[in-house]
Structures are given as structure tokens and as C-alpha cells.
């Protein structure tokens, strides 16, 4: 396979078949566009669409079944709301309870354009900040709607009993977050994700009790069922009994989260995976902007090979902590307290004097990598380099007193100490960037429908709202906006255009999907090789982080594609999955997910390779300004890259959706 | 560090289980307890033995998936979740026993994995505010005293891990249930259903096979989120009030 990589560009054979083939890796197809957003002023688009969407008579709703995969903010909220509307909902999650979806781990807060602080916030400003923050790679219509429904989300959650922070007068408190200049973030201490998710979970459990939602916990979707080109169900495996089950419906919603675990080490939950969306991609759903990964600058660094996961420290620490590394390499192993002021390099304050330690996530992350690459990183070595920089609170402790620092950051300091065994009150913290969120996902139109009729995608699983970079406190907003307010309105239009012919479990396409799953499970169990699933996953993670992480180059990406192909080949020859398919078998679960990550990893590298510009957290070495800053290329790349699966032995096809900016003018970001 | 593990192995819900010993020679104190089990599992797979099944997901102490009885204590020697317990809490040469949660209402599925769906059914019985999406008034229409909101939040931090049940000699789920009753009962939004909620939840709790509370307090001592014992007093008070109101 690796041969085609080097040979194909020089010697294209059979030009008719290879027309438009680039690098031997992909071809370009027809452009695509969203046709669902009404062509009216942006302020009126959502109201118009809601009115134009057809209605389903309440008596008919109970005859219609909707499958929802995933129970995080988007999936849980969608299940609850569709259940309340009277549809028959089947809800699936791989965890033992819907309450454990990874949305629960979000710390910071949720944005909403309430303007409760009277500080000049508005729907338009939230829309503007989100488009600009995403480096102009998201779709205006979708982002405007997100800002528009944000205010309703807060009302809904408060009515459910979500205990947001309040002021002494009893009204809700807000804070500013992630460098935004208005206070529009609602929060519940450092557990906003948990509190919002529990709200959605309780609403979902209420519908389970009411009988509108049927819950399938410890179930994993392993295939999408298409009948006559429409999404009509899923094949799922009961993770306890191992039974492969067929579930049919009138429409399918994927709300299965992001795919950051392709990097093995990330802030994602251990079992977060790409399988649901990847299986849909292989059935024809386009995968958009897969290379857009958000790297978060303030995570606890890796301490050794045993490491299974990375823990995020709230970004708020950058408000008072100062980031530095030693000026000289030979000082890196010294106790930081013995390094005098003049031998420290406060590199963010030096390079970006006006923003200092508060530069955006992508910039803070890249500069940390640069100083570590120079050999000036601190802490334990991972490979040849120490991967850590100091986040030092000694100035803050002197200025504010220990009590004041503890009041503000005490719980974070305790968490850090528990994980590292060091007290940030005494020794500077060490931090390093880590993979946090993926902005790419399945392509959807304004209705959140993929290019497969009847297949809807919500939350982090779709690509639509964050462009190349996500603002802090916007992930929770998008999950709940999609689940509570958008999907229930758009899916009814699809359902109202039915009824779609009834499908039997014995239908050829259903049987074929199920057989494919059973065969795949058997195949994984029968390889009987030498290497554990985790060892493959870790190796893939290294490749992805090294070549498709914070900094990417053509040379590196071509190498990564080569390495991933060899690894995939070895996986199917040499993976060892013990036990049977008829019981709880966690190695088998992981094996299926890693097999999909291997295919996704290759597509991420192809996407990163073709996008020869730097935008968001995606820095291409070939596209930078004279002083080394990210350089976007709007002439060439102001589009969404939507990839079509090319078949088992084929190459993917790139479809471009041009991004049109009628309201927010394209501008280069600068933080100097 | 050299660690000897005595791990509960059980093939399936119907099988009898037993403890099995494993020795690990290179345990680093920086490992979390679960990462130490990951290392054990890699070792077992290498030797052709099925890895130990255990639940974990976020590994940040918030999803509530993980839960092991370590040396007889729910989540082990520190007041935290199992994923946030690190090997520096142990010593070179230690022998550590690892078992699943033990309670009739939490049947064992395999090895260290138990079925905690009884907790979901308790929430289904009434652990929510009945409000349909889109019908909510402006969030500022109902002020909530800061003190109430803060206390409500403190109960809402429950992650549903089940350590309270595992620690209780009666396998009672009263701390879990008390946390929810307190969270919603302190807010104006939770008042209309307050009486009905507590009665329905307690009935479901008993129906699931959890034991009654005899105020031993092990639950609060083991709770990784430090939910205080007085949520149970509040639950009992709400239950008496509801009964007086004829529920």
C-alpha cells in the first residue's frame, strides 16, 4: 500500500479513472451546499424555517419511532424533548446509565446572550464572536441560530432545577470566560457540565417512566441500516450479553460525541469513540473537517507510559498564573524555585505583550510546544523531551495572600496535588497542551440532517457550529441547543413528509447490515495475534499527535498516512482479543473502536494535508507569517471540506461547501 | 513498587466468583489505581488470560462509572473516586484486595462490574421537575436565595457512583436518594412535586432491594463528593410531611 503513496503522483495510469486524483490519496468531487436555510435576513431564518417545517399531528406522533444514539447534552435533551412531543423514542448509550455521558465532565460554563449584565451583549455579538473565534470556518446561518436559542436554554435549565450560581439578590450570576469581553457565561461552580447533563438526564428519565422513551444502556451502535437510501435503523450490540440486535425506526439521530480519543491520550472519557459516526460515514454520510482538533493549553502533563488519560485544569488559572520555562536548557532539571528571575523566560508575555498569558487556546498551546521542542521543557521526559511548562502562582501568592488564592483556585490546586503529588502553593504547577474537542464531524445541513435522508446529527458529532476553533463555554450551548430546540423542530419536517414504507427485519438490506456486524465481531475475535488492542491504540495516538497534532507539514502528514496504513494492516493480522462475543468483553469493544480510529486517523491526515493553510488550532508550517504566526488563506480555503467514503480499497472524494460571509467580515486574527 | 493484588474474578452473573492473586513488580506511584489495573490487564493479555473487567470512563472523578471496594473500603483509603486514587497512597510490598460493590440491588455482571440501573429507576420514580421543553419562563422570573442555591448545589454534586450503598452495612441507598430530594426540594421549581417525589422515590428504593437507613453514617464517610449525612434527615422530614399531607 505504501508504494502507491510515492508512485501515484508521478505515474498516473488510466487517466480516465484517475482524473482529479491528488497525491494518489483523494479526488475532488462536485461542490455541495446547504439548501435548507431560508434565504431571508439572518435574523429571520430560524423563525421562517420553524414555520415552514411541516407539522405532525399529535395522534400520529406515537406511531413514529426515532432512534437516538448517545445520551449527552445533545442526545439526552433530544430524547427528552422528542418524548415529550409524543414520538416513540429509542435511546442508546454504551455506559451503564445515560447520566454518565462525557458532557458531564465539562467544567467552565455555558454561554447565552441574555445580556443580564447590561454590558453590551446581544445575539448578534455572540454570533459575531463565535464566527470570528472559529477563524471563519463555520456557517453563518447555523451560528446565528445557536446564539438566538441560547437564551431559551438557560430558562429551560433553571426550570428543571439546575442550580446555577446566583447573586445575593437571588438572580443568576455570570462571568466572562475564554477571553470574551462580556459576561455571558452561566456556571455552576466548576461542574456546569454535570449540572446541565443531570437536568437533561432527569427529563429523559421522566419520559422513560412515561413510556415514551425506551432506554438501552450498555448498548453500542455498530452499524447504520439504510433502506432505499434512507436511514431506517441501527444494528447495536448488547455489551452485557453480546447479542447483536436490530432496531428499526423512521429516523435516526446520532449524538455520539467527538473523536478526540483517536489520539489515545486526550481529555475525553476513556470509552468515547467514533464508531457511530464512522459506521454512518462508511454508509455514505459525509465527514467534514476531520482534521479540526482543539488543543487545550492547560492540562496536567503526561507522567509516564502507563498514562491512560489527560486531565484538564480550568483555563481560569491563566488569569493569575504566569507561564515560563528556563532560558537555558541546562536549568531544566533544577528545582524551579532555585532558578532566579533573570534566568526565566516568560515566553507568552515576551512574544505577546498585550495579551500575555491570556492569548487564545491555540496560540498558548503552540508556543508551549515550541519551547519544549527547543529542549526547554520541564518535568519527566516522555521520549526524548520533557513535555511541560511552568504555570507559576508565586507572584499571585505574594500579591493576593495564600487565602485569596485558595478561595479562587483551591479546588483546582487540590486536584492537581492529588494527581501529581506536588502542591502548587509550594512548587509551580506544570502544564502542557492536550487534545480536548473535535470540531469536525458528520456534515449536516441547516436542519442538522446529513446527506443521508433520515439521518440527523447533533452536538459534537456534527461539524457545523464551531469552525476551526471552539470558544470556551460554547460546547454545552451547542449540545443543548441542538437537542432541546433545533432537532425537535427540524425532524418533524422530515417525518411529516412520510410515512416511509414499513421495513421488516427480514429485509435484505437489514439482514446484510446485521450479518456484517456479526462477521466483524467474529473476525476481531479470530485474529488471535500477539498484540493487545491498547498497544495499537497508543501507537496510533503517537502518530496522530506527532504529525497531525498542533503543527502539521506536508512531509509529516505523508509519513503519518504511510505509518497508519502499515499499523492498520498489522492490526488485522496481529491483534489479540481474548474471550468470547457472548459476554461482557471490554477488549472486544475497544478493538472495534480502534479499528475505526485507524481509518479515521488516515482521513484526518488526508484532510490536514489538503488544507494548506493555518487556521484555528491547525497550524501548517507551510502557511505562516514572517514572524511565525498562523496564516489563514481565505482565497483558497474558505470552505467546509466534506469527505465521501471511497470504499474499502478506494480513495475518498472531497466535496467543498463554500462558506459565504454576508454579515461578519473576514479578518486576520492578531494578538500582538 | 511491588504490589500483590487479590482480585475478585467472576465470569458472569450466574457464576460463582472467587479471589485470584496477581503480582505486579513495576508499579509507579504516579499511576492511578485504574491505570495500575490497565497495566495488570496488559500483562494478563500477554499471558493469554482474559483481562479483569471493571467500569471506568471519564477518569476525572465526575462520571461516577468507577467503583471498587479496595481493602474493604468503597473507593479505597482516600475520600475520592477510584480513578482519582493514586498508587502513592500505598506502599511497596502491599497486598491489596479488590472487589466489586456488594449489594442485592447491584448484581454483579462480570468481575468488578455491577449493574446500578436501580439508581436510574429511583430517579424515574420522581427525581425530576416536570417541565416540558420550551415552556419555561425567563430564568430571572423566579429569584432563588443564594444560600438555598448553594446548598442545593452541594447536594446536586452526587455522581451516582453507588459508594454509599457499598459502604452501608444495610446496603441502603438513602444518601443517594436524600441528595436528589435535597437538591430539588431546596429550589422553588421543585416545590409542586415535593411530597409526591419523596414518597415515590422511597417506594421504588425499597422495591429495588436496598436496605433501610439506621444512621450508621458510613455512606457519608465514603462519599467521594462529601454529601453530608443531613440530606437523609431532610429526606425523612419530607417523607413525614408528605404522609401528613395524605400521600
PDB file of C-alpha atoms in Angstrom, chain A residues 11-264:
ATOM      1  CA  UNK A  11       2.875   7.996 -12.857  1.00  0.00           C
ATOM      2  CA  UNK A  12      -0.875   8.319 -13.083  1.00  0.00           C
ATOM      3  CA  UNK A  13      -2.144   5.402 -15.108  1.00  0.00           C
ATOM      4  CA  UNK A  14      -5.568   5.166 -16.720  1.00  0.00           C
ATOM      5  CA  UNK A  15      -6.244   8.927 -16.724  1.00  0.00           C
ATOM      6  CA  UNK A  16      -9.977   8.488 -17.129  1.00  0.00           C
ATOM      7  CA  UNK A  17     -10.260   6.770 -13.760  1.00  0.00           C
ATOM      8  CA  UNK A  18      -7.720   8.903 -12.003  1.00  0.00           C
ATOM      9  CA  UNK A  19      -8.927  12.275 -13.198  1.00  0.00           C
ATOM     10  CA  UNK A  20      -8.642  14.779 -10.387  1.00  0.00           C
ATOM     11  CA  UNK A  21      -6.705  12.421  -8.124  1.00  0.00           C
ATOM     12  CA  UNK A  22      -4.444  14.396  -5.797  1.00  0.00           C
ATOM     13  CA  UNK A  23      -1.335  12.860  -4.213  1.00  0.00           C
ATOM     14  CA  UNK A  24      -2.827   9.496  -5.095  1.00  0.00           C
ATOM     15  CA  UNK A  25      -4.797   9.952  -1.891  1.00  0.00           C
ATOM     16  CA  UNK A  26      -8.120  11.528  -2.791  1.00  0.00           C
ATOM     17  CA  UNK A  27     -10.112  13.013  -5.620  1.00  0.00           C
ATOM     18  CA  UNK A  28     -12.256  16.088  -5.916  1.00  0.00           C
ATOM     19  CA  UNK A  29     -15.971  15.767  -6.470  1.00  0.00           C
ATOM     20  CA  UNK A  30     -18.897  18.079  -7.020  1.00  0.00           C
ATOM     21  CA  UNK A  31     -19.360  21.017  -4.642  1.00  0.00           C
ATOM     22  CA  UNK A  32     -22.181  20.789  -2.108  1.00  0.00           C
ATOM     23  CA  UNK A  33     -24.331  23.392  -0.360  1.00  0.00           C
ATOM     24  CA  UNK A  34     -26.910  23.725   2.365  1.00  0.00           C
ATOM     25  CA  UNK A  35     -30.299  24.297   0.796  1.00  0.00           C
ATOM     26  CA  UNK A  36     -32.401  24.356   3.957  1.00  0.00           C
ATOM     27  CA  UNK A  37     -31.597  27.743   5.488  1.00  0.00           C
ATOM     28  CA  UNK A  38     -34.307  30.126   4.218  1.00  0.00           C
ATOM     29  CA  UNK A  39     -32.981  32.915   2.019  1.00  0.00           C
ATOM     30  CA  UNK A  40     -34.161  35.755   4.220  1.00  0.00           C
ATOM     31  CA  UNK A  41     -32.339  38.112   6.583  1.00  0.00           C
ATOM     32  CA  UNK A  42     -30.222  36.138   9.053  1.00  0.00           C
ATOM     33  CA  UNK A  43     -32.390  37.362  11.949  1.00  0.00           C
ATOM     34  CA  UNK A  44     -35.479  35.744  10.435  1.00  0.00           C
ATOM     35  CA  UNK A  45     -34.041  32.465   9.184  1.00  0.00           C
ATOM     36  CA  UNK A  46     -34.831  30.262  12.156  1.00  0.00           C
ATOM     37  CA  UNK A  47     -38.346  31.650  12.686  1.00  0.00           C
ATOM     38  CA  UNK A  48     -39.040  31.178   8.994  1.00  0.00           C
ATOM     39  CA  UNK A  49     -37.681  27.636   8.978  1.00  0.00           C
ATOM     40  CA  UNK A  50     -39.715  26.666  12.034  1.00  0.00           C
ATOM     41  CA  UNK A  51     -42.860  27.993  10.430  1.00  0.00           C
ATOM     42  CA  UNK A  52     -42.160  26.346   7.079  1.00  0.00           C
ATOM     43  CA  UNK A  53     -41.347  22.956   8.616  1.00  0.00           C
ATOM     44  CA  UNK A  54     -44.399  20.737   8.302  1.00  0.00           C
ATOM     45  CA  UNK A  55     -46.283  19.544  11.391  1.00  0.00           C
ATOM     46  CA  UNK A  56     -47.041  16.034  12.568  1.00  0.00           C
ATOM     47  CA  UNK A  57     -50.471  15.526  14.117  1.00  0.00           C
ATOM     48  CA  UNK A  58     -50.141  14.513  17.809  1.00  0.00           C
ATOM     49  CA  UNK A  59     -52.080  11.295  17.208  1.00  0.00           C
ATOM     50  CA  UNK A  60     -49.626  10.280  14.507  1.00  0.00           C
ATOM     51  CA  UNK A  61     -46.517  11.010  16.537  1.00  0.00           C
ATOM     52  CA  UNK A  62     -46.799   7.924  18.710  1.00  0.00           C
ATOM     53  CA  UNK A  63     -46.774   5.782  15.579  1.00  0.00           C
ATOM     54  CA  UNK A  64     -43.399   7.214  14.589  1.00  0.00           C
ATOM     55  CA  UNK A  65     -40.158   5.881  16.036  1.00  0.00           C
ATOM     56  CA  UNK A  66     -36.931   7.873  16.347  1.00  0.00           C
ATOM     57  CA  UNK A  67     -33.645   6.288  17.376  1.00  0.00           C
ATOM     58  CA  UNK A  68     -31.191   8.500  19.265  1.00  0.00           C
ATOM     59  CA  UNK A  69     -27.625   7.283  19.805  1.00  0.00           C
ATOM     60  CA  UNK A  70     -25.830   8.937  22.728  1.00  0.00           C
ATOM     61  CA  UNK A  71     -27.245  10.496  25.886  1.00  0.00           C
ATOM     62  CA  UNK A  72     -25.045  13.517  26.463  1.00  0.00           C
ATOM     63  CA  UNK A  73     -26.345  17.056  26.314  1.00  0.00           C
ATOM     64  CA  UNK A  74     -27.440  16.769  22.690  1.00  0.00           C
ATOM     65  CA  UNK A  75     -28.757  13.194  22.785  1.00  0.00           C
ATOM     66  CA  UNK A  76     -30.303  13.319  26.255  1.00  0.00           C
ATOM     67  CA  UNK A  77     -32.040  16.610  25.503  1.00  0.00           C
ATOM     68  CA  UNK A  78     -33.288  15.328  22.131  1.00  0.00           C
ATOM     69  CA  UNK A  79     -34.695  12.124  23.669  1.00  0.00           C
ATOM     70  CA  UNK A  80     -36.491  14.035  26.400  1.00  0.00           C
ATOM     71  CA  UNK A  81     -37.949  16.617  24.023  1.00  0.00           C
ATOM     72  CA  UNK A  82     -38.998  14.168  21.322  1.00  0.00           C
ATOM     73  CA  UNK A  83     -40.541  12.005  24.038  1.00  0.00           C
ATOM     74  CA  UNK A  84     -42.475  14.977  25.419  1.00  0.00           C
ATOM     75  CA  UNK A  85     -43.738  15.693  21.901  1.00  0.00           C
ATOM     76  CA  UNK A  86     -45.178  12.190  21.834  1.00  0.00           C
ATOM     77  CA  UNK A  87     -42.875  10.336  19.456  1.00  0.00           C
ATOM     78  CA  UNK A  88     -41.754   6.833  20.304  1.00  0.00           C
ATOM     79  CA  UNK A  89     -38.045   7.216  21.087  1.00  0.00           C
ATOM     80  CA  UNK A  90     -35.384   4.533  21.429  1.00  0.00           C
ATOM     81  CA  UNK A  91     -32.343   5.839  23.281  1.00  0.00           C
ATOM     82  CA  UNK A  92     -28.933   4.137  23.246  1.00  0.00           C
ATOM     83  CA  UNK A  93     -25.766   4.627  25.282  1.00  0.00           C
ATOM     84  CA  UNK A  94     -22.721   2.464  25.891  1.00  0.00           C
ATOM     85  CA  UNK A  95     -22.476   3.484  29.565  1.00  0.00           C
ATOM     86  CA  UNK A  96     -24.396   1.789  32.379  1.00  0.00           C
ATOM     87  CA  UNK A  97     -26.557   4.903  32.762  1.00  0.00           C
ATOM     88  CA  UNK A  98     -27.373   7.842  30.493  1.00  0.00           C
ATOM     89  CA  UNK A  99     -26.168  10.137  33.292  1.00  0.00           C
ATOM     90  CA  UNK A 100     -22.542   9.196  32.622  1.00  0.00           C
ATOM     91  CA  UNK A 101     -22.179  10.661  29.132  1.00  0.00           C
ATOM     92  CA  UNK A 102     -18.979  12.681  28.811  1.00  0.00           C
ATOM     93  CA  UNK A 103     -20.786  16.035  28.723  1.00  0.00           C
ATOM     94  CA  UNK A 104     -20.764  15.529  32.479  1.00  0.00           C
ATOM     95  CA  UNK A 105     -17.081  16.412  32.666  1.00  0.00           C
ATOM     96  CA  UNK A 106     -17.344  19.921  31.199  1.00  0.00           C
ATOM     97  CA  UNK A 107     -16.202  22.382  33.838  1.00  0.00           C
ATOM     98  CA  UNK A 108     -16.370  26.014  32.810  1.00  0.00           C
ATOM     99  CA  UNK A 109     -19.820  27.173  31.816  1.00  0.00           C
ATOM    100  CA  UNK A 110     -22.426  27.756  29.162  1.00  0.00           C
ATOM    101  CA  UNK A 111     -22.748  30.903  27.063  1.00  0.00           C
ATOM    102  CA  UNK A 112     -26.058  32.647  26.466  1.00  0.00           C
ATOM    103  CA  UNK A 113     -26.901  36.036  25.026  1.00  0.00           C
ATOM    104  CA  UNK A 114     -29.089  37.119  27.933  1.00  0.00           C
ATOM    105  CA  UNK A 115     -27.384  40.478  28.460  1.00  0.00           C
ATOM    106  CA  UNK A 116     -28.286  40.239  32.147  1.00  0.00           C
ATOM    107  CA  UNK A 117     -25.206  42.343  32.926  1.00  0.00           C
ATOM    108  CA  UNK A 118     -26.229  45.095  30.526  1.00  0.00           C
ATOM    109  CA  UNK A 119     -22.670  45.115  29.214  1.00  0.00           C
ATOM    110  CA  UNK A 120     -23.492  45.322  25.554  1.00  0.00           C
ATOM    111  CA  UNK A 121     -24.058  41.650  24.831  1.00  0.00           C
ATOM    112  CA  UNK A 122     -26.599  40.602  22.232  1.00  0.00           C
ATOM    113  CA  UNK A 123     -27.496  37.693  19.996  1.00  0.00           C
ATOM    114  CA  UNK A 124     -25.571  39.415  17.244  1.00  0.00           C
ATOM    115  CA  UNK A 125     -22.441  39.818  19.378  1.00  0.00           C
ATOM    116  CA  UNK A 126     -22.450  36.164  20.450  1.00  0.00           C
ATOM    117  CA  UNK A 127     -22.893  35.205  16.795  1.00  0.00           C
ATOM    118  CA  UNK A 128     -20.048  37.533  15.781  1.00  0.00           C
ATOM    119  CA  UNK A 129     -17.658  36.285  18.487  1.00  0.00           C
ATOM    120  CA  UNK A 130     -18.369  32.656  17.572  1.00  0.00           C
ATOM    121  CA  UNK A 131     -17.753  33.101  13.850  1.00  0.00           C
ATOM    122  CA  UNK A 132     -14.557  35.077  14.475  1.00  0.00           C
ATOM    123  CA  UNK A 133     -13.371  32.704  17.230  1.00  0.00           C
ATOM    124  CA  UNK A 134     -13.853  29.793  14.819  1.00  0.00           C
ATOM    125  CA  UNK A 135     -11.446  31.525  12.433  1.00  0.00           C
ATOM    126  CA  UNK A 136     -14.184  31.978   9.805  1.00  0.00           C
ATOM    127  CA  UNK A 137     -14.616  28.328   9.036  1.00  0.00           C
ATOM    128  CA  UNK A 138     -18.194  27.854  10.278  1.00  0.00           C
ATOM    129  CA  UNK A 139     -21.526  28.526   8.616  1.00  0.00           C
ATOM    130  CA  UNK A 140     -23.185  31.859   9.445  1.00  0.00           C
ATOM    131  CA  UNK A 141     -26.801  30.580   9.453  1.00  0.00           C
ATOM    132  CA  UNK A 142     -26.151  27.817  11.963  1.00  0.00           C
ATOM    133  CA  UNK A 143     -24.098  30.000  14.262  1.00  0.00           C
ATOM    134  CA  UNK A 144     -26.703  32.756  14.292  1.00  0.00           C
ATOM    135  CA  UNK A 145     -29.381  30.266  15.306  1.00  0.00           C
ATOM    136  CA  UNK A 146     -27.152  28.919  18.057  1.00  0.00           C
ATOM    137  CA  UNK A 147     -26.802  32.413  19.524  1.00  0.00           C
ATOM    138  CA  UNK A 148     -30.527  33.003  19.084  1.00  0.00           C
ATOM    139  CA  UNK A 149     -31.751  29.977  21.050  1.00  0.00           C
ATOM    140  CA  UNK A 150     -29.031  30.285  23.714  1.00  0.00           C
ATOM    141  CA  UNK A 151     -31.230  32.435  25.962  1.00  0.00           C
ATOM    142  CA  UNK A 152     -34.017  29.809  25.979  1.00  0.00           C
ATOM    143  CA  UNK A 153     -31.554  27.168  27.133  1.00  0.00           C
ATOM    144  CA  UNK A 154     -30.909  28.981  30.399  1.00  0.00           C
ATOM    145  CA  UNK A 155     -34.642  29.377  31.022  1.00  0.00           C
ATOM    146  CA  UNK A 156     -35.227  25.705  30.352  1.00  0.00           C
ATOM    147  CA  UNK A 157     -32.419  24.533  32.628  1.00  0.00           C
ATOM    148  CA  UNK A 158     -33.431  26.811  35.501  1.00  0.00           C
ATOM    149  CA  UNK A 159     -36.994  25.493  35.259  1.00  0.00           C
ATOM    150  CA  UNK A 160     -35.621  21.945  35.552  1.00  0.00           C
ATOM    151  CA  UNK A 161     -33.845  22.861  38.787  1.00  0.00           C
ATOM    152  CA  UNK A 162     -30.274  23.234  37.534  1.00  0.00           C
ATOM    153  CA  UNK A 163     -28.531  25.006  40.456  1.00  0.00           C
ATOM    154  CA  UNK A 164     -26.643  27.747  38.606  1.00  0.00           C
ATOM    155  CA  UNK A 165     -24.540  30.184  40.611  1.00  0.00           C
ATOM    156  CA  UNK A 166     -26.601  33.079  41.980  1.00  0.00           C
ATOM    157  CA  UNK A 167     -26.004  36.508  43.404  1.00  0.00           C
ATOM    158  CA  UNK A 168     -27.224  37.620  46.825  1.00  0.00           C
ATOM    159  CA  UNK A 169     -30.361  39.139  45.290  1.00  0.00           C
ATOM    160  CA  UNK A 170     -31.325  35.679  44.081  1.00  0.00           C
ATOM    161  CA  UNK A 171     -30.678  36.341  40.408  1.00  0.00           C
ATOM    162  CA  UNK A 172     -28.284  34.387  38.237  1.00  0.00           C
ATOM    163  CA  UNK A 173     -24.617  35.258  38.245  1.00  0.00           C
ATOM    164  CA  UNK A 174     -22.471  35.469  35.105  1.00  0.00           C
ATOM    165  CA  UNK A 175     -18.787  35.610  34.379  1.00  0.00           C
ATOM    166  CA  UNK A 176     -16.626  36.278  31.382  1.00  0.00           C
ATOM    167  CA  UNK A 177     -14.836  33.286  30.009  1.00  0.00           C
ATOM    168  CA  UNK A 178     -12.179  32.420  27.475  1.00  0.00           C
ATOM    169  CA  UNK A 179     -11.048  35.981  26.769  1.00  0.00           C
ATOM    170  CA  UNK A 180     -14.536  37.232  25.838  1.00  0.00           C
ATOM    171  CA  UNK A 181     -15.155  40.865  26.799  1.00  0.00           C
ATOM    172  CA  UNK A 182     -18.740  40.462  28.042  1.00  0.00           C
ATOM    173  CA  UNK A 183     -20.068  38.378  30.952  1.00  0.00           C
ATOM    174  CA  UNK A 184     -22.307  35.900  29.199  1.00  0.00           C
ATOM    175  CA  UNK A 185     -21.249  32.638  30.803  1.00  0.00           C
ATOM    176  CA  UNK A 186     -23.612  30.913  33.233  1.00  0.00           C
ATOM    177  CA  UNK A 187     -21.968  28.413  35.530  1.00  0.00           C
ATOM    178  CA  UNK A 188     -22.411  26.018  38.429  1.00  0.00           C
ATOM    179  CA  UNK A 189     -19.050  26.150  40.189  1.00  0.00           C
ATOM    180  CA  UNK A 190     -16.623  24.002  38.162  1.00  0.00           C
ATOM    181  CA  UNK A 191     -19.333  21.452  37.361  1.00  0.00           C
ATOM    182  CA  UNK A 192     -21.533  23.146  34.822  1.00  0.00           C
ATOM    183  CA  UNK A 193     -21.466  20.138  32.505  1.00  0.00           C
ATOM    184  CA  UNK A 194     -22.567  17.810  35.269  1.00  0.00           C
ATOM    185  CA  UNK A 195     -25.430  20.003  36.370  1.00  0.00           C
ATOM    186  CA  UNK A 196     -26.748  20.567  32.838  1.00  0.00           C
ATOM    187  CA  UNK A 197     -26.417  16.907  31.978  1.00  0.00           C
ATOM    188  CA  UNK A 198     -28.232  15.835  35.126  1.00  0.00           C
ATOM    189  CA  UNK A 199     -31.036  18.238  34.116  1.00  0.00           C
ATOM    190  CA  UNK A 200     -31.332  16.591  30.713  1.00  0.00           C
ATOM    191  CA  UNK A 201     -30.952  13.125  32.265  1.00  0.00           C
ATOM    192  CA  UNK A 202     -33.795  13.778  34.706  1.00  0.00           C
ATOM    193  CA  UNK A 203     -36.002  14.988  31.857  1.00  0.00           C
ATOM    194  CA  UNK A 204     -35.075  11.836  29.969  1.00  0.00           C
ATOM    195  CA  UNK A 205     -35.788   9.547  32.943  1.00  0.00           C
ATOM    196  CA  UNK A 206     -39.166  11.245  33.314  1.00  0.00           C
ATOM    197  CA  UNK A 207     -40.002  10.258  29.732  1.00  0.00           C
ATOM    198  CA  UNK A 208     -38.769   6.706  30.324  1.00  0.00           C
ATOM    199  CA  UNK A 209     -41.217   6.482  33.214  1.00  0.00           C
ATOM    200  CA  UNK A 210     -43.936   7.944  30.987  1.00  0.00           C
ATOM    201  CA  UNK A 211     -43.253   5.229  28.430  1.00  0.00           C
ATOM    202  CA  UNK A 212     -42.381   7.497  25.502  1.00  0.00           C
ATOM    203  CA  UNK A 213     -38.663   6.659  25.646  1.00  0.00           C
ATOM    204  CA  UNK A 214     -37.274   3.134  25.694  1.00  0.00           C
ATOM    205  CA  UNK A 215     -33.777   3.155  27.154  1.00  0.00           C
ATOM    206  CA  UNK A 216     -30.993   0.795  26.039  1.00  0.00           C
ATOM    207  CA  UNK A 217     -27.969   1.182  28.317  1.00  0.00           C
ATOM    208  CA  UNK A 218     -24.720  -0.741  27.764  1.00  0.00           C
ATOM    209  CA  UNK A 219     -25.560  -0.916  24.071  1.00  0.00           C
ATOM    210  CA  UNK A 220     -23.272   0.158  21.279  1.00  0.00           C
ATOM    211  CA  UNK A 221     -24.326   1.082  17.757  1.00  0.00           C
ATOM    212  CA  UNK A 222     -22.173  -0.868  15.313  1.00  0.00           C
ATOM    213  CA  UNK A 223     -23.927  -0.212  12.004  1.00  0.00           C
ATOM    214  CA  UNK A 224     -26.384   2.113  10.352  1.00  0.00           C
ATOM    215  CA  UNK A 225     -29.278   0.500   8.489  1.00  0.00           C
ATOM    216  CA  UNK A 226     -30.113   2.075   5.137  1.00  0.00           C
ATOM    217  CA  UNK A 227     -33.151   1.011   3.171  1.00  0.00           C
ATOM    218  CA  UNK A 228     -33.719   2.553  -0.257  1.00  0.00           C
ATOM    219  CA  UNK A 229     -31.170   5.241   0.591  1.00  0.00           C
ATOM    220  CA  UNK A 230     -32.856   6.330   3.832  1.00  0.00           C
ATOM    221  CA  UNK A 231     -31.642   5.830   7.401  1.00  0.00           C
ATOM    222  CA  UNK A 232     -34.070   3.338   8.896  1.00  0.00           C
ATOM    223  CA  UNK A 233     -32.351   1.925  11.946  1.00  0.00           C
ATOM    224  CA  UNK A 234     -29.221   0.686  13.598  1.00  0.00           C
ATOM    225  CA  UNK A 235     -27.547  -2.571  14.486  1.00  0.00           C
ATOM    226  CA  UNK A 236     -26.451  -2.493  18.118  1.00  0.00           C
ATOM    227  CA  UNK A 237     -24.604  -4.906  20.350  1.00  0.00           C
ATOM    228  CA  UNK A 238     -25.806  -5.518  23.884  1.00  0.00           C
ATOM    229  CA  UNK A 239     -22.479  -5.164  25.692  1.00  0.00           C
ATOM    230  CA  UNK A 240     -23.606  -7.428  28.560  1.00  0.00           C
ATOM    231  CA  UNK A 241     -24.991 -10.415  26.666  1.00  0.00           C
ATOM    232  CA  UNK A 242     -23.101  -9.857  23.430  1.00  0.00           C
ATOM    233  CA  UNK A 243     -26.303 -10.168  21.459  1.00  0.00           C
ATOM    234  CA  UNK A 244     -26.402  -8.321  18.144  1.00  0.00           C
ATOM    235  CA  UNK A 245     -29.775  -6.562  17.858  1.00  0.00           C
ATOM    236  CA  UNK A 246     -31.675  -4.886  15.032  1.00  0.00           C
ATOM    237  CA  UNK A 247     -33.566  -1.685  15.842  1.00  0.00           C
ATOM    238  CA  UNK A 248     -35.692  -0.066  13.149  1.00  0.00           C
ATOM    239  CA  UNK A 249     -37.174   3.419  13.089  1.00  0.00           C
ATOM    240  CA  UNK A 250     -38.481   6.243  10.939  1.00  0.00           C
ATOM    241  CA  UNK A 251     -35.438   8.419  11.572  1.00  0.00           C
ATOM    242  CA  UNK A 252     -32.060   8.104  13.268  1.00  0.00           C
ATOM    243  CA  UNK A 253     -30.237  10.763  15.314  1.00  0.00           C
ATOM    244  CA  UNK A 254     -26.540  10.419  16.075  1.00  0.00           C
ATOM    245  CA  UNK A 255     -25.488  12.425  19.110  1.00  0.00           C
ATOM    246  CA  UNK A 256     -22.490  10.323  19.953  1.00  0.00           C
ATOM    247  CA  UNK A 257     -19.886  13.000  20.684  1.00  0.00           C
ATOM    248  CA  UNK A 258     -16.400  13.656  19.365  1.00  0.00           C
ATOM    249  CA  UNK A 259     -13.467  11.521  18.318  1.00  0.00           C
ATOM    250  CA  UNK A 260     -10.555  13.052  20.253  1.00  0.00           C
ATOM    251  CA  UNK A 261      -9.629   9.587  21.530  1.00  0.00           C
ATOM    252  CA  UNK A 262      -8.057   8.894  18.151  1.00  0.00           C
ATOM    253  CA  UNK A 263      -5.025  10.462  19.899  1.00  0.00           C
ATOM    254  CA  UNK A 264      -5.285   7.857  22.720  1.00  0.00           C
TER     255      UNK A 264
END
